[in-house]
PDB file of N, CA and C in Angstrom:
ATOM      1  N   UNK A  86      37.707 -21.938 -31.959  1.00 75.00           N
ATOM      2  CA  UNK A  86      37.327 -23.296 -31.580  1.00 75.00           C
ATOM      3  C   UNK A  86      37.742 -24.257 -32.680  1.00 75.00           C
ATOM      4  N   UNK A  87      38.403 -25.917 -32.228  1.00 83.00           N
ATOM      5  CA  UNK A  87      38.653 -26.193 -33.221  1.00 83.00           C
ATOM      6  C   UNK A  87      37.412 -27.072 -33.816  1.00 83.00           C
ATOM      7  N   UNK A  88      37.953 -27.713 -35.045  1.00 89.00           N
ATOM      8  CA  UNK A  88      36.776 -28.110 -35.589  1.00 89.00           C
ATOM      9  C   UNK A  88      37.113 -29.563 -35.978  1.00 89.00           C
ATOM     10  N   UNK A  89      37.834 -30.661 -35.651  1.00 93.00           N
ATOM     11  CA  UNK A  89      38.086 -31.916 -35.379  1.00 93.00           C
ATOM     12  C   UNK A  89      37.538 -32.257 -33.938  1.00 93.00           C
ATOM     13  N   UNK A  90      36.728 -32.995 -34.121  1.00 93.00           N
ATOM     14  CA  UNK A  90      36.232 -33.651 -33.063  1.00 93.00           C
ATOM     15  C   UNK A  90      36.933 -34.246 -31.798  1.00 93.00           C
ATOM     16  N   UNK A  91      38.154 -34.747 -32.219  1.00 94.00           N
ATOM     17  CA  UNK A  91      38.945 -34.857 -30.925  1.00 94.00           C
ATOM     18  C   UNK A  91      39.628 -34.000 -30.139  1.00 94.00           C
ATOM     19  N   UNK A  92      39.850 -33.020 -30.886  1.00 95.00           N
ATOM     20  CA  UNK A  92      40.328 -31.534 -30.859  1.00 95.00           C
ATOM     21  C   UNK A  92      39.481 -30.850 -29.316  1.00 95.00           C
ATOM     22  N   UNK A  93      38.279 -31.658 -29.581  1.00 94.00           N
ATOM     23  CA  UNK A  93      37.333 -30.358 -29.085  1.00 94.00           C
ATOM     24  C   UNK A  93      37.360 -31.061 -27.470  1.00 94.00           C
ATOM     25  N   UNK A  94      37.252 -32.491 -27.844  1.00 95.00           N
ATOM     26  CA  UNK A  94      37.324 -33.369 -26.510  1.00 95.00           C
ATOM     27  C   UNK A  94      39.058 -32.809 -25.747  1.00 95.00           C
ATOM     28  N   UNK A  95      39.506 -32.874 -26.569  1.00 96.00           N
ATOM     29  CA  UNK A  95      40.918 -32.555 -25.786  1.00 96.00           C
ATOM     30  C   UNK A  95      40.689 -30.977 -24.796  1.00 96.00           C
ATOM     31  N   UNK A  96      40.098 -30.225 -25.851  1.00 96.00           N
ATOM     32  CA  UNK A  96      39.862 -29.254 -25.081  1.00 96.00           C
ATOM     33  C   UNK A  96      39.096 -29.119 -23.863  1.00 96.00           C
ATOM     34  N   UNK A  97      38.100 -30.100 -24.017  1.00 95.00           N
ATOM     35  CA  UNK A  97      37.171 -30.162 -22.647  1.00 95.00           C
ATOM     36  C   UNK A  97      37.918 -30.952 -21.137  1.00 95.00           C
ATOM     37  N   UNK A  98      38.816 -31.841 -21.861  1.00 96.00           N
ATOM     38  CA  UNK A  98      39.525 -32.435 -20.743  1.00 96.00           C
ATOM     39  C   UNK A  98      40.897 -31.766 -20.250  1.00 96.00           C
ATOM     40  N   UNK A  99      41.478 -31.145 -21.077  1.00 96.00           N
ATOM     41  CA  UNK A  99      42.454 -29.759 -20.809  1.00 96.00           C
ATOM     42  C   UNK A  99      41.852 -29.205 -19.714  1.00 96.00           C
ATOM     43  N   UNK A 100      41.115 -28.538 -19.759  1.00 96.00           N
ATOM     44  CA  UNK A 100      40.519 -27.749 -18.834  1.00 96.00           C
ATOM     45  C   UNK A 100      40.179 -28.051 -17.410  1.00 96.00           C
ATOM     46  N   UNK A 101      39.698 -29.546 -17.489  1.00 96.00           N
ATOM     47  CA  UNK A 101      39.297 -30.710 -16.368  1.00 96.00           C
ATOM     48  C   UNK A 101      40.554 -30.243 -15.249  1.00 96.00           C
ATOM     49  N   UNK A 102      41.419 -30.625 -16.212  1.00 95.00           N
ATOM     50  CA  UNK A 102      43.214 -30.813 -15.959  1.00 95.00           C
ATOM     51  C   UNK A 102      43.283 -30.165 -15.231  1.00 95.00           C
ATOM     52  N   UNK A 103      43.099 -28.896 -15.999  1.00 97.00           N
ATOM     53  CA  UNK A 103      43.881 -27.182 -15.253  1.00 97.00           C
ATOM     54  C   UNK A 103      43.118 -26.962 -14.269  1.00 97.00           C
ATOM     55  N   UNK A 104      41.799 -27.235 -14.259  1.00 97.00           N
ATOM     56  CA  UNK A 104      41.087 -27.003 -12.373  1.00 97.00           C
ATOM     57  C   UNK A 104      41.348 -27.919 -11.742  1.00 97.00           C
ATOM     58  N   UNK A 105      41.659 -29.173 -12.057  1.00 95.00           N
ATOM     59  CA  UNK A 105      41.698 -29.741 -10.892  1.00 95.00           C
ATOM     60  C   UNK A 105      43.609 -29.673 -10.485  1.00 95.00           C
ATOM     61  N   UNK A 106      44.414 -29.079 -11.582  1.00 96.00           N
ATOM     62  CA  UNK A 106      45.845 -28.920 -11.066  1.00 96.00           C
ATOM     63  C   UNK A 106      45.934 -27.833 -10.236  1.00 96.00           C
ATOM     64  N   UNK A 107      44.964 -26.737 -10.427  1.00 97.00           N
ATOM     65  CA  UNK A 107      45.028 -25.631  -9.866  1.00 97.00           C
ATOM     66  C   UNK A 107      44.806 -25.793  -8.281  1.00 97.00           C
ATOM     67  N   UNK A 108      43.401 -26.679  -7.948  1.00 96.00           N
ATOM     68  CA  UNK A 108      42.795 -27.061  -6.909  1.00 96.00           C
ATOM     69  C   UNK A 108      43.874 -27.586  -5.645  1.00 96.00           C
ATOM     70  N   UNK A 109      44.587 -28.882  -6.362  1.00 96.00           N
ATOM     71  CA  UNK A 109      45.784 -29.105  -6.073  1.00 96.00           C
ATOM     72  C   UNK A 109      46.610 -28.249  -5.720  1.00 96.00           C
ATOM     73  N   UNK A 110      47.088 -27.387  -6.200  1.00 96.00           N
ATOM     74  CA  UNK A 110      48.364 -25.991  -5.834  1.00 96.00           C
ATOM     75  C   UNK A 110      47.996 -25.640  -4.747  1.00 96.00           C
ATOM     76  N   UNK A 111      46.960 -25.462  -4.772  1.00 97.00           N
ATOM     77  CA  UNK A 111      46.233 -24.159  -3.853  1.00 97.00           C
ATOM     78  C   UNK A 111      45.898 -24.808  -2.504  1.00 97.00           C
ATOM     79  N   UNK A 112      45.658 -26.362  -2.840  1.00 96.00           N
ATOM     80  CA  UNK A 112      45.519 -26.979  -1.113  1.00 96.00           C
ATOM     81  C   UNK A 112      47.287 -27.249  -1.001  1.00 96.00           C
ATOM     82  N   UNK A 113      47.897 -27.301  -1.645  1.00 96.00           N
ATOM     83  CA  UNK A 113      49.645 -27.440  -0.808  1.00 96.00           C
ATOM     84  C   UNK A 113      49.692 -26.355  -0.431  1.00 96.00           C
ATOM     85  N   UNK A 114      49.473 -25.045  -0.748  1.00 96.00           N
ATOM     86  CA  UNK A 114      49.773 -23.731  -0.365  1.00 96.00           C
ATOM     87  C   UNK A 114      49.376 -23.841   0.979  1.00 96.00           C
ATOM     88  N   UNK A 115      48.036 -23.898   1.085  1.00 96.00           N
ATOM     89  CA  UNK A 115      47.270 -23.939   2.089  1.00 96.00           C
ATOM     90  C   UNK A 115      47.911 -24.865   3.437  1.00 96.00           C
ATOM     91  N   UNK A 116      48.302 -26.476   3.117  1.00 96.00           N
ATOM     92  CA  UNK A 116      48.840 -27.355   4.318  1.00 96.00           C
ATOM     93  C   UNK A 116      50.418 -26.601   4.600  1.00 96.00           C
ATOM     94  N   UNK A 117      51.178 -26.072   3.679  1.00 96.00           N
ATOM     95  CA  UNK A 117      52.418 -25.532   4.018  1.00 96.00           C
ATOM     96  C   UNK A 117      52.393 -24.015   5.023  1.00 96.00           C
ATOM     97  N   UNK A 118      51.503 -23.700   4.265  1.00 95.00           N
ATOM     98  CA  UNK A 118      51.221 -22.718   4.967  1.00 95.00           C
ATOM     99  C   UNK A 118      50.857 -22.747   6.787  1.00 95.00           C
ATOM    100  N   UNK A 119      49.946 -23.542   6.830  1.00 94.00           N
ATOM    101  CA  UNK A 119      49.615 -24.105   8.231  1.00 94.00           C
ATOM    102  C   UNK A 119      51.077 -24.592   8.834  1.00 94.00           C
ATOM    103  N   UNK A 120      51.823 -25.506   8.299  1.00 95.00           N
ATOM    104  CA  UNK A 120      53.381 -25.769   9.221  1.00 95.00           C
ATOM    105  C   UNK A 120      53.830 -24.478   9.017  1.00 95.00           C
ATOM    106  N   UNK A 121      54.081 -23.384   8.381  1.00 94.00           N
ATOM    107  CA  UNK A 121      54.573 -22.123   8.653  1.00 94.00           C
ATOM    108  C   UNK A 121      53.965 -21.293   9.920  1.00 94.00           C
ATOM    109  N   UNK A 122      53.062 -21.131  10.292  1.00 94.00           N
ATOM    110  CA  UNK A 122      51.897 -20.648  10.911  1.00 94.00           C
ATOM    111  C   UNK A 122      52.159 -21.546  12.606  1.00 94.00           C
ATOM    112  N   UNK A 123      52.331 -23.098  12.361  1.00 94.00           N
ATOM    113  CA  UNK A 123      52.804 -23.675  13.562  1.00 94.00           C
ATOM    114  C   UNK A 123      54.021 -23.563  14.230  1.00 94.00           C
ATOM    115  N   UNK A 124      55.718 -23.581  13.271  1.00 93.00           N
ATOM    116  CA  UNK A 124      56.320 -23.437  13.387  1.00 93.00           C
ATOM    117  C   UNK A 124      56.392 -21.672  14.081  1.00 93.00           C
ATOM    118  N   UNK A 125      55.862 -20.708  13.235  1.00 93.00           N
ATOM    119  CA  UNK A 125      55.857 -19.481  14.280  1.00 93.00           C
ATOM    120  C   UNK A 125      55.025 -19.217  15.421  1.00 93.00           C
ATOM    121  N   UNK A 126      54.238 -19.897  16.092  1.00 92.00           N
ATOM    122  CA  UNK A 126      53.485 -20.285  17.137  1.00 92.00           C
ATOM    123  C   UNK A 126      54.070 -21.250  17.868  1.00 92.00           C
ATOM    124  N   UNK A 127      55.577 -21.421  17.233  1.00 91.00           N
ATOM    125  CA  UNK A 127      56.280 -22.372  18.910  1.00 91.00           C
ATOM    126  C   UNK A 127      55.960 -23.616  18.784  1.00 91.00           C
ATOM    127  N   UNK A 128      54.435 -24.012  18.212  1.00 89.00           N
ATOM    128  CA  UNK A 128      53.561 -25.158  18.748  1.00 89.00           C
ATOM    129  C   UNK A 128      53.947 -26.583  18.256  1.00 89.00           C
ATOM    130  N   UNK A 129      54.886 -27.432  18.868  1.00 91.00           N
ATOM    131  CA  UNK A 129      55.904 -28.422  18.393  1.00 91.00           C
ATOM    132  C   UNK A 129      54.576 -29.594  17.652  1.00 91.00           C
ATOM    133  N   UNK A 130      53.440 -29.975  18.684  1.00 91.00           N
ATOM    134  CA  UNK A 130      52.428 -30.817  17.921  1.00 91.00           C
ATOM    135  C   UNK A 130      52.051 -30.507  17.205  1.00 91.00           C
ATOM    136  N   UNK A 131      51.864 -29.215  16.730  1.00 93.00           N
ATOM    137  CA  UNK A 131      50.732 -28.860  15.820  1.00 93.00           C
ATOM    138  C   UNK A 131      51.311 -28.983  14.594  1.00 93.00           C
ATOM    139  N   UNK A 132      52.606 -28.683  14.756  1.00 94.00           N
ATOM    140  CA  UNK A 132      53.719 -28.445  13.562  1.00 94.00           C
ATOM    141  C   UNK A 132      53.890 -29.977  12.762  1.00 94.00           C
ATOM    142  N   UNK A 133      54.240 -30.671  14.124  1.00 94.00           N
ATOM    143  CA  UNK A 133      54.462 -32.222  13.561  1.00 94.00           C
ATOM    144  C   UNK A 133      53.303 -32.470  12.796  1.00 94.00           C
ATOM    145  N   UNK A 134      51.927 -32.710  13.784  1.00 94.00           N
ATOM    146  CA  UNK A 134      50.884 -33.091  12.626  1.00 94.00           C
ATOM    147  C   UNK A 134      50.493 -32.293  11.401  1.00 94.00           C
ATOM    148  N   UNK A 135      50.823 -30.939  11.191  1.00 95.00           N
ATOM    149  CA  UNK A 135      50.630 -30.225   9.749  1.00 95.00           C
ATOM    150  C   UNK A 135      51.774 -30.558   9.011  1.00 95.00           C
ATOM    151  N   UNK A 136      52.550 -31.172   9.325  1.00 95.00           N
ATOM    152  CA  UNK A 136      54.436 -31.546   8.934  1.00 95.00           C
ATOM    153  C   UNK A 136      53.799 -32.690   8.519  1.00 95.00           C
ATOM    154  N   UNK A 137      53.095 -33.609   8.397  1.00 96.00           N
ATOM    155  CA  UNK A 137      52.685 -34.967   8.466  1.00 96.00           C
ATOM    156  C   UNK A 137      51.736 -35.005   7.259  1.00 96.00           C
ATOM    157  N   UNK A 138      50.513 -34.307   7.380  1.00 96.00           N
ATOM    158  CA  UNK A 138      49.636 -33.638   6.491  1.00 96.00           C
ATOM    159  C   UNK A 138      50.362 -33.533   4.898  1.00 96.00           C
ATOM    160  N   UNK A 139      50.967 -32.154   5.392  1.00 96.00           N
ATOM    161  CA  UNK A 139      51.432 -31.532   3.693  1.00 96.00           C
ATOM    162  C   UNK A 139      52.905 -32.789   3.598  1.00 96.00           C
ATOM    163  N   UNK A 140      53.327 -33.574   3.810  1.00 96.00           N
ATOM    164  CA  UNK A 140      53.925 -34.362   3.592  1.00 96.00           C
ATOM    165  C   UNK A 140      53.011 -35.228   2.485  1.00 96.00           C
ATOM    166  N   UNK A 141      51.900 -36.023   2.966  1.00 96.00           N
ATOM    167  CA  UNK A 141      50.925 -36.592   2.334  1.00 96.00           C
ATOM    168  C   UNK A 141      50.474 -36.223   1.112  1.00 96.00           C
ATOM    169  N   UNK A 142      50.173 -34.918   1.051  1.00 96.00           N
ATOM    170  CA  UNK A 142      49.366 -33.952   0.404  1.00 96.00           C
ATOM    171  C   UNK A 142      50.101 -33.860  -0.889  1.00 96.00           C
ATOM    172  N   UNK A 143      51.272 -33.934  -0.626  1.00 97.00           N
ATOM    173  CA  UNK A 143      53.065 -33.465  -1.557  1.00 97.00           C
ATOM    174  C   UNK A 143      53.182 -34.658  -2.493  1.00 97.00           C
ATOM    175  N   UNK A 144      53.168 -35.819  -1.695  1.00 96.00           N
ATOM    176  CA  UNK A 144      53.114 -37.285  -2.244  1.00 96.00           C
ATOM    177  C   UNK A 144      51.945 -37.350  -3.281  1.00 96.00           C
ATOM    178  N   UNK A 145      50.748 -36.789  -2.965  1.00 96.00           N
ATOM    179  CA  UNK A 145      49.631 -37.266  -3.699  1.00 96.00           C
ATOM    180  C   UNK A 145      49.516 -36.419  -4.829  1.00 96.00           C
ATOM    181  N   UNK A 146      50.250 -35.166  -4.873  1.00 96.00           N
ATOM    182  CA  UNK A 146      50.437 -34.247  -5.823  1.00 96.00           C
ATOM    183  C   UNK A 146      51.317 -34.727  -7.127  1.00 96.00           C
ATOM    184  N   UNK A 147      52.303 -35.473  -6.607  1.00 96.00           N
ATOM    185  CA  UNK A 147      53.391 -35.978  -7.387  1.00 96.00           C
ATOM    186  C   UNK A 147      52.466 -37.298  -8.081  1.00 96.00           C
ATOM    187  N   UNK A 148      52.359 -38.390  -7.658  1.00 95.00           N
ATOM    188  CA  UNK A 148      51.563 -39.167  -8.160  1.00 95.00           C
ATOM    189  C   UNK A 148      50.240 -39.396  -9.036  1.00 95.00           C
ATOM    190  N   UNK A 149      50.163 -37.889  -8.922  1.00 93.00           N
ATOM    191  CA  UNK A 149      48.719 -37.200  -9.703  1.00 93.00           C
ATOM    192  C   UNK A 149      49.361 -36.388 -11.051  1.00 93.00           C
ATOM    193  N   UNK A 150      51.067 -36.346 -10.777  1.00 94.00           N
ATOM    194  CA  UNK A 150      51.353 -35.257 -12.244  1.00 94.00           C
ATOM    195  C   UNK A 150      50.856 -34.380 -11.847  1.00 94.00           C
ATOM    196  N   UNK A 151      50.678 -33.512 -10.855  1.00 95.00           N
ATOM    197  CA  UNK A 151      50.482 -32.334 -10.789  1.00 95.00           C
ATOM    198  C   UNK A 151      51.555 -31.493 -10.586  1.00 95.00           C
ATOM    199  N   UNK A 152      52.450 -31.627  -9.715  1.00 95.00           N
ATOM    200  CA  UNK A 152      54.472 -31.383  -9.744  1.00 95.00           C
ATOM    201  C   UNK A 152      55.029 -32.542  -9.708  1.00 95.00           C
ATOM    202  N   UNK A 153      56.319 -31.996  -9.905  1.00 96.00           N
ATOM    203  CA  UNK A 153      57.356 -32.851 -10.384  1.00 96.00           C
ATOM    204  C   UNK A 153      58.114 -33.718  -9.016  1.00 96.00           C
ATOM    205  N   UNK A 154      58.432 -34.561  -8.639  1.00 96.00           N
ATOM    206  CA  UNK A 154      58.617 -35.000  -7.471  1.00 96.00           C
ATOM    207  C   UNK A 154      59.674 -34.427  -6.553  1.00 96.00           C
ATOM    208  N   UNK A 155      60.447 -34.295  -7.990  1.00 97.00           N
ATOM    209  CA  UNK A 155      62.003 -33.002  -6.955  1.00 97.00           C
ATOM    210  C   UNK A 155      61.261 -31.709  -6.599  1.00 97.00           C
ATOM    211  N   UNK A 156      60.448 -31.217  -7.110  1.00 96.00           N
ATOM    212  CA  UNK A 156      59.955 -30.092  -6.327  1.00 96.00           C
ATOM    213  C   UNK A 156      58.920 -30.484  -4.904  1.00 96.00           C
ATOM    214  N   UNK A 157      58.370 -31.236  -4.768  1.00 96.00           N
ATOM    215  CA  UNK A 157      58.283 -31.990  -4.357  1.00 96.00           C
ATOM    216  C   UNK A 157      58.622 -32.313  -2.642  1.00 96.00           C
ATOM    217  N   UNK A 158      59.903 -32.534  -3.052  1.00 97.00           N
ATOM    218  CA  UNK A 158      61.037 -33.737  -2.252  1.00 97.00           C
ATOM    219  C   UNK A 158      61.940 -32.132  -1.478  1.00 97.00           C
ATOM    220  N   UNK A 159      62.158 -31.135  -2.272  1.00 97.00           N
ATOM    221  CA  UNK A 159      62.801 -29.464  -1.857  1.00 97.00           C
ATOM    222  C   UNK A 159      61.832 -29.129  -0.913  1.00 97.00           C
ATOM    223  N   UNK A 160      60.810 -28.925  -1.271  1.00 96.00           N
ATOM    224  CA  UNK A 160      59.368 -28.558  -0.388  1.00 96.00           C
ATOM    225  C   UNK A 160      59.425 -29.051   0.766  1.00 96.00           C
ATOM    226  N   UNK A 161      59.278 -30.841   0.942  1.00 96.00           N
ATOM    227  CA  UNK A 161      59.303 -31.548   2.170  1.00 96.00           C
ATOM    228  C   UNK A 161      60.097 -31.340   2.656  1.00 96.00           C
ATOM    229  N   UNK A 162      61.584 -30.863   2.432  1.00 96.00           N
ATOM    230  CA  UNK A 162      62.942 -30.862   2.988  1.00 96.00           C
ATOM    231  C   UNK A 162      62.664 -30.006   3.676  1.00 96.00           C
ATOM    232  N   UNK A 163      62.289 -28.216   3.089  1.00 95.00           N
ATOM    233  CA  UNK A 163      62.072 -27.258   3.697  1.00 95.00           C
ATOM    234  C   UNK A 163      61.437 -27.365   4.937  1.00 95.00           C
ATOM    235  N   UNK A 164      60.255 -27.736   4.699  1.00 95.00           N
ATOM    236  CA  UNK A 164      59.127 -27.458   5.576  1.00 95.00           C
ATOM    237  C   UNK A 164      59.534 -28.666   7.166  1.00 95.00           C
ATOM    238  N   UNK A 165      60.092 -29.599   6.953  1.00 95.00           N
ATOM    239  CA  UNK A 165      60.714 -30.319   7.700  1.00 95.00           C
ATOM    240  C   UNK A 165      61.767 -29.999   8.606  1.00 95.00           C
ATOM    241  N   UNK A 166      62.685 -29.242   7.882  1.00 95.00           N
ATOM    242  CA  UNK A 166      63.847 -28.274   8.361  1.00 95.00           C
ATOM    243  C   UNK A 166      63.202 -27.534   9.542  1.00 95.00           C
ATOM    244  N   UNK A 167      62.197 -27.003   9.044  1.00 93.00           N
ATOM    245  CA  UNK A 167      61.841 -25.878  10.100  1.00 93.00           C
ATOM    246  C   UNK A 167      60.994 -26.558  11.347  1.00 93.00           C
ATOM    247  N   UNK A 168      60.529 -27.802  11.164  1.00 93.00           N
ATOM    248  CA  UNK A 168      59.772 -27.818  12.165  1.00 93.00           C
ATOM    249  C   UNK A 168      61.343 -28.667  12.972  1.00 93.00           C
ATOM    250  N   UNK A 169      61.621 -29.402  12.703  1.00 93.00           N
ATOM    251  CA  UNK A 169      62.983 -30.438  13.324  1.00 93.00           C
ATOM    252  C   UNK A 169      63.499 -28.885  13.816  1.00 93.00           C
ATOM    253  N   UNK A 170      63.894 -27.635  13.524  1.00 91.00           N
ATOM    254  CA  UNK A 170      64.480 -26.693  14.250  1.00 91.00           C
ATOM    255  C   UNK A 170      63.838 -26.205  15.122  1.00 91.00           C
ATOM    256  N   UNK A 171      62.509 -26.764  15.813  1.00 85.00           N
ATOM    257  CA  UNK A 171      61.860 -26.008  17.065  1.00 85.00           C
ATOM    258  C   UNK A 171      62.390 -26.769  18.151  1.00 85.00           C
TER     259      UNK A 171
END
């Protein structure tokens, strides 16, 4: 542990960081996942509105510094690709 006082604050807000970046990951996983899940279920609405969703979700990730926007912007491409191919 360190022993400068700002040191220690940094450490407490580090941490803030890393759960709430983690939290973040794990709900894009989650909305991409769902347009994967629509796209193999055929289901053209369902796809669009989860296509719509993790679109949002992607944006708010980037603007938060949680990824980088080109990863980002690859992601949306993907997940877009596939539903525009039903």
């Amino acid at each position: 542990m360190a022993n400068i006082k700002s040191q220690k604050k940094r450490i407490l807000t580090n941490e803030k960081a890393r759960q709430r970046n983690n939290s973040v990951k794990s709900e894009l996983k989650t909305v991409i996942s769902k347009v994967d899940a629509a796209v193999k279920a055929s289901d053209k609405d369902a796809a669009a509105e989860a296509l719509k969703t993790a679109s949002r979700k992607l944006d708010k990730a980037v603007s938060k510094g949680v990824i980088h926007k080109n990863n980002a912007a690859n992601r949306k491409s993907a997940i877009s690709k596939k539903v525009s191919a039903l």
